[in-house]
Coordinates of C-alpha atoms in Angstrom, one line a residue:
X212 CA -47.5 -12.0 -14.8
X213 CA -50.2 -14.5 -14.1
X214 CA -51.5 -14.2 -17.6
X215 CA -48.1 -15.0 -19.1
X216 CA -47.6 -18.0 -16.8
X217 CA -51.0 -19.2 -17.5
X218 CA -50.3 -19.3 -21.3
X219 CA -47.0 -21.2 -20.7
X220 CA -48.7 -23.6 -18.4
X221 CA -51.3 -24.3 -21.0
X222 CA -48.6 -24.8 -23.7
X223 CA -46.9 -27.4 -21.4
X224 CA -50.2 -29.2 -20.9
X225 CA -50.7 -29.4 -24.7
X226 CA -47.2 -30.8 -25.3
X227 CA -47.4 -33.3 -22.4
X228 CA -50.8 -34.6 -23.4
X229 CA -49.2 -36.9 -26.0
X230 CA -45.9 -37.5 -24.2
X231 CA -47.3 -38.2 -20.8
X232 CA -51.1 -38.6 -20.9
X233 CA -51.2 -39.7 -17.2
X234 CA -50.3 -36.2 -16.1
X235 CA -53.3 -34.0 -15.8
X236 CA -53.2 -30.1 -15.8
X237 CA -55.8 -28.0 -14.0
X238 CA -56.4 -24.4 -13.2
X239 CA -58.1 -22.9 -10.2
X240 CA -59.2 -19.3 -9.6
X241 CA -58.9 -19.0 -5.8
X242 CA -60.8 -15.7 -5.7
X243 CA -63.9 -18.0 -5.9
X244 CA -62.5 -21.2 -4.4
X245 CA -61.9 -20.0 -0.8
X246 CA -61.8 -23.5 0.7
X247 CA -59.1 -24.7 -1.6
X248 CA -57.1 -21.5 -1.1
X249 CA -57.2 -22.2 2.7
X250 CA -56.6 -25.9 2.4
X251 CA -53.4 -25.5 0.4
X252 CA -52.3 -22.3 2.1
X253 CA -52.1 -20.3 -1.2
X254 CA -50.4 -16.9 -0.3
X255 CA -48.7 -15.8 -3.6
X256 CA -50.0 -15.8 -7.1
X257 CA -49.6 -17.7 -9.3
X258 CA -48.8 -20.8 -7.4
X259 CA -48.2 -24.2 -9.1
X260 CA -48.5 -27.4 -7.1
X261 CA -48.0 -31.0 -8.3
X262 CA -50.1 -33.8 -6.7
X263 CA -48.6 -37.2 -6.8
X264 CA -50.3 -40.6 -6.9
X265 CA -53.8 -39.2 -6.5
X266 CA -53.1 -37.8 -3.0
X267 CA -54.0 -34.3 -1.9
X268 CA -51.6 -34.5 1.0
X269 CA -48.2 -32.7 0.7
X270 CA -48.3 -31.6 -3.0
X271 CA -44.9 -30.5 -4.3
X272 CA -44.4 -26.8 -4.9
X273 CA -43.2 -25.8 -8.4
X274 CA -41.4 -22.5 -7.8
X275 CA -39.7 -20.1 -10.1
X276 CA -40.7 -22.0 -13.3
X277 CA -42.0 -19.6 -15.9
X278 CA -41.6 -21.2 -19.4
X279 CA -43.4 -24.2 -20.9
X280 CA -40.2 -26.0 -21.7
X281 CA -39.0 -25.7 -18.1
X282 CA -42.4 -26.9 -16.8
X283 CA -42.1 -30.0 -19.0
X284 CA -38.6 -30.7 -17.8
X285 CA -39.7 -30.2 -14.2
X286 CA -42.7 -32.6 -14.5
X287 CA -40.6 -35.2 -16.4
X288 CA -37.9 -35.1 -13.7
X289 CA -40.5 -35.6 -11.0
X290 CA -42.0 -38.7 -12.7
X291 CA -38.9 -40.3 -14.2
X292 CA -35.1 -40.1 -13.9
X293 CA -33.9 -36.6 -13.2
X294 CA -30.4 -37.0 -14.8
X295 CA -29.0 -38.6 -17.9
X296 CA -26.6 -41.4 -17.3
X297 CA -23.5 -40.7 -19.3
X298 CA -21.4 -43.6 -20.7
X299 CA -19.2 -41.9 -23.2
X300 CA -17.3 -38.7 -23.8
X301 CA -19.4 -38.0 -26.9
X302 CA -22.6 -38.3 -24.9
X303 CA -21.1 -35.9 -22.3
X304 CA -20.1 -33.4 -25.0
X305 CA -23.6 -33.5 -26.5
X306 CA -25.2 -32.6 -23.1
X307 CA -22.6 -29.9 -22.4
X308 CA -23.0 -28.2 -25.8
X309 CA -26.8 -28.5 -26.1
X310 CA -27.5 -25.6 -23.7
X311 CA -25.9 -22.5 -22.3
X312 CA -25.5 -24.2 -19.0
X313 CA -25.1 -27.9 -18.0
X314 CA -24.3 -29.7 -14.8
X315 CA -22.3 -33.0 -14.8
X316 CA -21.7 -35.2 -11.7
X317 CA -18.5 -37.3 -11.9
X318 CA -18.7 -40.2 -9.4
X319 CA -16.7 -43.3 -8.3
X320 CA -20.0 -45.3 -8.0
X321 CA -23.6 -44.5 -8.5
X322 CA -25.2 -45.7 -5.3
X323 CA -24.1 -43.1 -2.7
X324 CA -25.7 -40.4 -0.7
X325 CA -24.1 -37.7 -2.7
X326 CA -25.5 -39.2 -5.9
X327 CA -28.9 -39.1 -4.4
X328 CA -28.5 -35.4 -3.4
X329 CA -27.3 -34.7 -6.9
X330 CA -30.4 -36.3 -8.5
X331 CA -32.7 -34.5 -6.1
X332 CA -31.1 -31.2 -6.9
X333 CA -31.6 -32.0 -10.6
X334 CA -35.4 -32.2 -9.9
X335 CA -35.4 -28.7 -8.5
X336 CA -33.3 -27.1 -11.3
X337 CA -35.2 -27.7 -14.5
X338 CA -33.6 -24.7 -16.2
X339 CA -30.5 -26.8 -17.2
X340 CA -29.6 -30.3 -18.2
X341 CA -28.0 -32.7 -15.6
X342 CA -25.9 -35.7 -16.4
X343 CA -23.9 -38.1 -14.3
X344 CA -21.2 -40.6 -14.9
X345 CA -19.1 -43.2 -13.2
X346 CA -17.0 -43.9 -16.4
X347 CA -13.3 -43.8 -15.9
X348 CA -12.8 -42.7 -19.5
X349 CA -15.2 -39.8 -19.2
X350 CA -13.7 -38.6 -15.9
X351 CA -10.2 -38.9 -17.3
X352 CA -11.2 -36.9 -20.4
X353 CA -12.2 -33.9 -18.3
X354 CA -9.3 -34.4 -15.9
X355 CA -11.8 -34.6 -13.0
X356 CA -11.3 -36.0 -9.6
X357 CA -14.2 -38.4 -9.1
X358 CA -17.0 -37.3 -6.8
X359 CA -17.3 -33.8 -8.0
X360 CA -19.8 -31.7 -9.8
X361 CA -18.9 -29.4 -12.6
X362 CA -21.0 -26.5 -14.0
X363 CA -20.3 -25.9 -17.7
X364 CA -21.3 -22.5 -19.2
X365 CA -21.3 -22.2 -23.0
X366 CA -19.3 -25.5 -23.2
X367 CA -16.5 -24.4 -20.7
X368 CA -16.2 -25.5 -17.0
X369 CA -16.9 -22.5 -14.8
X370 CA -17.3 -24.2 -11.4
X371 CA -16.0 -27.3 -9.7
X372 CA -17.6 -28.5 -6.5
X373 CA -16.3 -31.5 -4.5
X374 CA -19.2 -33.8 -3.5
X375 CA -18.8 -35.8 -0.2
X376 CA -21.5 -37.9 1.4
X377 CA -23.3 -36.0 4.1
X378 CA -21.5 -32.7 3.3
X379 CA -23.9 -31.2 0.8
X380 CA -27.6 -30.6 1.1
X381 CA -30.0 -30.4 -1.8
X382 CA -30.9 -26.8 -0.9
X383 CA -27.2 -25.8 -0.7
X384 CA -26.5 -27.3 -4.2
X385 CA -29.7 -25.9 -5.6
X386 CA -28.8 -22.4 -4.4
X387 CA -25.3 -22.7 -5.8
X388 CA -26.3 -24.1 -9.2
X389 CA -29.2 -21.7 -9.7
X390 CA -26.9 -18.7 -9.2
X391 CA -25.3 -19.6 -12.5
X392 CA -28.6 -18.6 -14.2
X393 CA -27.5 -15.0 -13.2
X394 CA -24.3 -13.1 -13.8
X395 CA -21.8 -13.1 -11.0
X396 CA -22.9 -9.6 -10.2
X397 CA -26.5 -8.8 -11.4
X398 CA -27.4 -5.3 -12.3
X399 CA -30.9 -4.5 -10.8
X400 CA -33.6 -3.5 -13.3
X401 CA -37.2 -4.4 -14.2
X402 CA -36.2 -7.5 -16.2
X403 CA -33.6 -8.9 -13.8
X404 CA -35.6 -8.3 -10.5
X405 CA -37.8 -11.3 -11.3
X406 CA -34.8 -13.5 -12.0
X407 CA -33.1 -12.3 -8.8
X408 CA -36.0 -13.4 -6.6
X409 CA -36.3 -16.7 -8.4
X410 CA -32.9 -17.8 -7.2
X411 CA -33.4 -19.3 -3.7
X412 CA -30.6 -17.4 -2.0
X413 CA -32.0 -15.4 0.9
X414 CA -29.0 -13.2 1.5
X415 CA -28.6 -10.4 -0.9
X416 CA -25.8 -7.8 -0.9
X417 CA -26.5 -4.6 -2.8
X418 CA -23.9 -2.0 -4.0
X419 CA -25.5 1.4 -4.6
X420 CA -23.3 3.5 -6.9
X421 CA -23.4 5.8 -9.9
X422 CA -22.1 3.6 -12.8
X423 CA -20.6 6.6 -14.6
X424 CA -18.4 7.7 -11.6
X425 CA -14.6 7.8 -12.0
X426 CA -14.1 5.1 -9.3
X427 CA -16.7 2.8 -10.6
X428 CA -14.4 0.3 -12.5
X429 CA -12.2 -0.2 -9.5
X430 CA -15.2 -0.6 -7.1
X431 CA -16.9 -3.0 -9.5
X432 CA -13.8 -5.2 -9.8
X433 CA -13.6 -5.5 -6.0
X434 CA -17.3 -6.3 -5.9
X435 CA -17.0 -9.0 -8.5
X436 CA -14.0 -10.7 -6.8
X437 CA -15.9 -10.8 -3.5
X438 CA -18.9 -12.2 -5.4
X439 CA -16.9 -15.2 -6.7
X440 CA -16.0 -16.1 -3.1
X441 CA -19.5 -16.1 -1.7
X442 CA -21.3 -17.7 -4.7
X443 CA -24.3 -19.7 -3.5
X444 CA -24.3 -18.0 -0.1
X445 CA -24.8 -14.3 -0.9
X446 CA -26.3 -12.9 -4.1
X447 CA -24.4 -9.8 -5.4
X448 CA -26.6 -7.1 -6.9
X449 CA -25.6 -3.7 -8.4
X450 CA -27.9 -0.8 -8.3
X451 CA -27.1 2.2 -10.5
X452 CA -28.0 5.3 -8.5
X453 CA -28.2 7.4 -11.7
X454 CA -31.2 5.3 -12.9
X455 CA -34.4 7.2 -11.9
X456 CA -36.4 4.0 -12.2
X457 CA -34.5 2.6 -9.2
X458 CA -35.9 5.3 -6.9
X459 CA -38.1 3.0 -4.9
X460 CA -35.2 0.7 -3.9
X461 CA -33.2 3.8 -2.7
X462 CA -36.2 4.8 -0.6
X463 CA -36.6 1.3 0.8
X464 CA -33.0 1.3 2.0
X465 CA -33.0 5.0 2.9
X466 CA -30.1 5.7 0.6
X467 CA -29.4 9.4 -0.2
X468 CA -27.1 10.8 -2.9
X469 CA -24.5 11.7 -0.3
X470 CA -24.3 8.1 1.0
X471 CA -23.1 6.5 -2.2
X472 CA -21.2 4.3 -2.9
X473 CA -23.1 2.3 -0.2
X474 CA -23.2 -1.4 0.5
X475 CA -26.1 -3.1 2.3
X476 CA -27.1 -6.7 3.0
X477 CA -30.7 -7.7 3.0
X478 CA -32.1 -11.0 4.4
X479 CA -35.2 -11.7 2.4
X480 CA -36.8 -14.0 5.1
X481 CA -36.5 -11.7 8.1
X482 CA -36.3 -8.4 6.1
X483 CA -33.3 -7.5 8.3
X484 CA -30.9 -5.0 6.8
X485 CA -27.2 -4.5 7.5
X486 CA -24.9 -1.7 6.6
X487 CA -21.3 -2.3 5.7
X488 CA -19.4 -0.6 8.6
X489 CA -16.5 0.6 6.3
X490 CA -17.0 3.3 3.7
X491 CA -14.3 2.0 1.3
X492 CA -15.6 -0.6 -1.1
X493 CA -12.4 -2.8 -1.0
X494 CA -12.2 -6.5 -1.4
X495 CA -11.1 -6.8 2.3
X496 CA -14.0 -4.8 3.6
X497 CA -16.6 -6.7 1.4
X498 CA -15.2 -10.1 2.5
X499 CA -15.2 -9.0 6.2
X500 CA -18.8 -7.7 5.9
X501 CA -20.1 -10.9 4.2
X502 CA -18.3 -13.2 6.6
X503 CA -19.4 -11.4 9.7
X504 CA -23.0 -11.4 8.4
X505 CA -22.9 -15.2 7.7
X506 CA -21.4 -15.8 11.1
X507 CA -24.3 -13.9 12.7
X508 CA -22.0 -11.2 14.0
X509 CA -23.1 -8.2 11.8
X510 CA -25.2 -5.5 13.5
X511 CA -28.7 -4.8 12.1
X512 CA -29.2 -1.5 10.4
X513 CA -32.5 0.1 11.5
X514 CA -33.0 3.2 9.5
X515 CA -36.3 4.0 11.1
X516 CA -37.8 5.5 14.2
X517 CA -39.5 3.1 16.7
X518 CA -43.0 1.9 15.9
X519 CA -45.5 4.3 17.7
X520 CA -47.5 2.5 20.4
X521 CA -50.8 3.7 18.9
X522 CA -49.9 3.1 15.2
X523 CA -52.9 0.7 14.9
X524 CA -55.6 2.8 16.8
X525 CA -56.9 4.9 13.9
X526 CA -58.4 4.0 10.5
X527 CA -55.2 5.3 8.9
X528 CA -52.3 3.3 10.2
X529 CA -49.0 4.9 11.1
X530 CA -46.1 3.3 9.2
X531 CA -42.4 3.6 9.9
X532 CA -39.5 1.7 8.3
X533 CA -39.7 -1.1 11.0
X534 CA -43.3 -2.1 10.3
X535 CA -43.6 -1.0 6.7
X536 CA -42.8 -4.3 5.1
X537 CA -44.7 -6.5 7.4
X538 CA -47.9 -4.4 7.1
X539 CA -47.8 -3.5 3.4
X540 CA -46.5 -6.8 2.0

């Protein structure tokens, strides 16, 4: 909520007052400040923007940051080095074990495009520590081919990504790394829905199934295996159709009891929905569905009648599935 974020924001301001007195924190209620709302195109609440070097042009958006400690890390990485330079195995171990998640870049040399992309990514992912090294000893200790990024979870390597100049974008790496703040498959509920939308992956696949069904374990295993292959490209979500509180999401996707298990892909940017053509939730069908979607070959699923021509004529507007999202939200 805005109130909660406001408190965390104030706590970050308190802590940074001593550590970085040059950084000023301010709060604006745009219900009264219409000009500012318009100037900075504020559409969602709360919005946090960071103004650099006294300029009101092109402030940096601070998205998905909700805790004081993460605010502080985010600001420090914007105003100073975004990663820790690692010179010894002990130093690497300290970073890897300090948090649940850590990202280490292992490089041949520290002045390349991929190092720059790595450091820029670190600025956008304040939820976890980033370190980088060009030390032969450290690379050898982890048995790492140089020029790769490793994500450590609870001290153990869980993902290895080869880094090549010009191959990775900051957004691609940010998406991939942020997915590790979620489980491989995230069960949808009130708590996780906020986290799901904080991860900047616009393609979501949803499996609708009763979690107490006899076939659930087998289906879930297939779903997890597919999730591992598309990490960073498609976010895998599980919706328990036995949970009454998930009713709104079934309505949104027009899922009925007789349809389950059902698999849908949602593109958050365009709000386009896609239905898996096959009924069986097998590894092959899931992979084929995700791949055809990513290749732009999947057919949109439009569970809605056409928008009536006179939908906008009367004081009460006529909504159907196709215009519901754009009008209401």
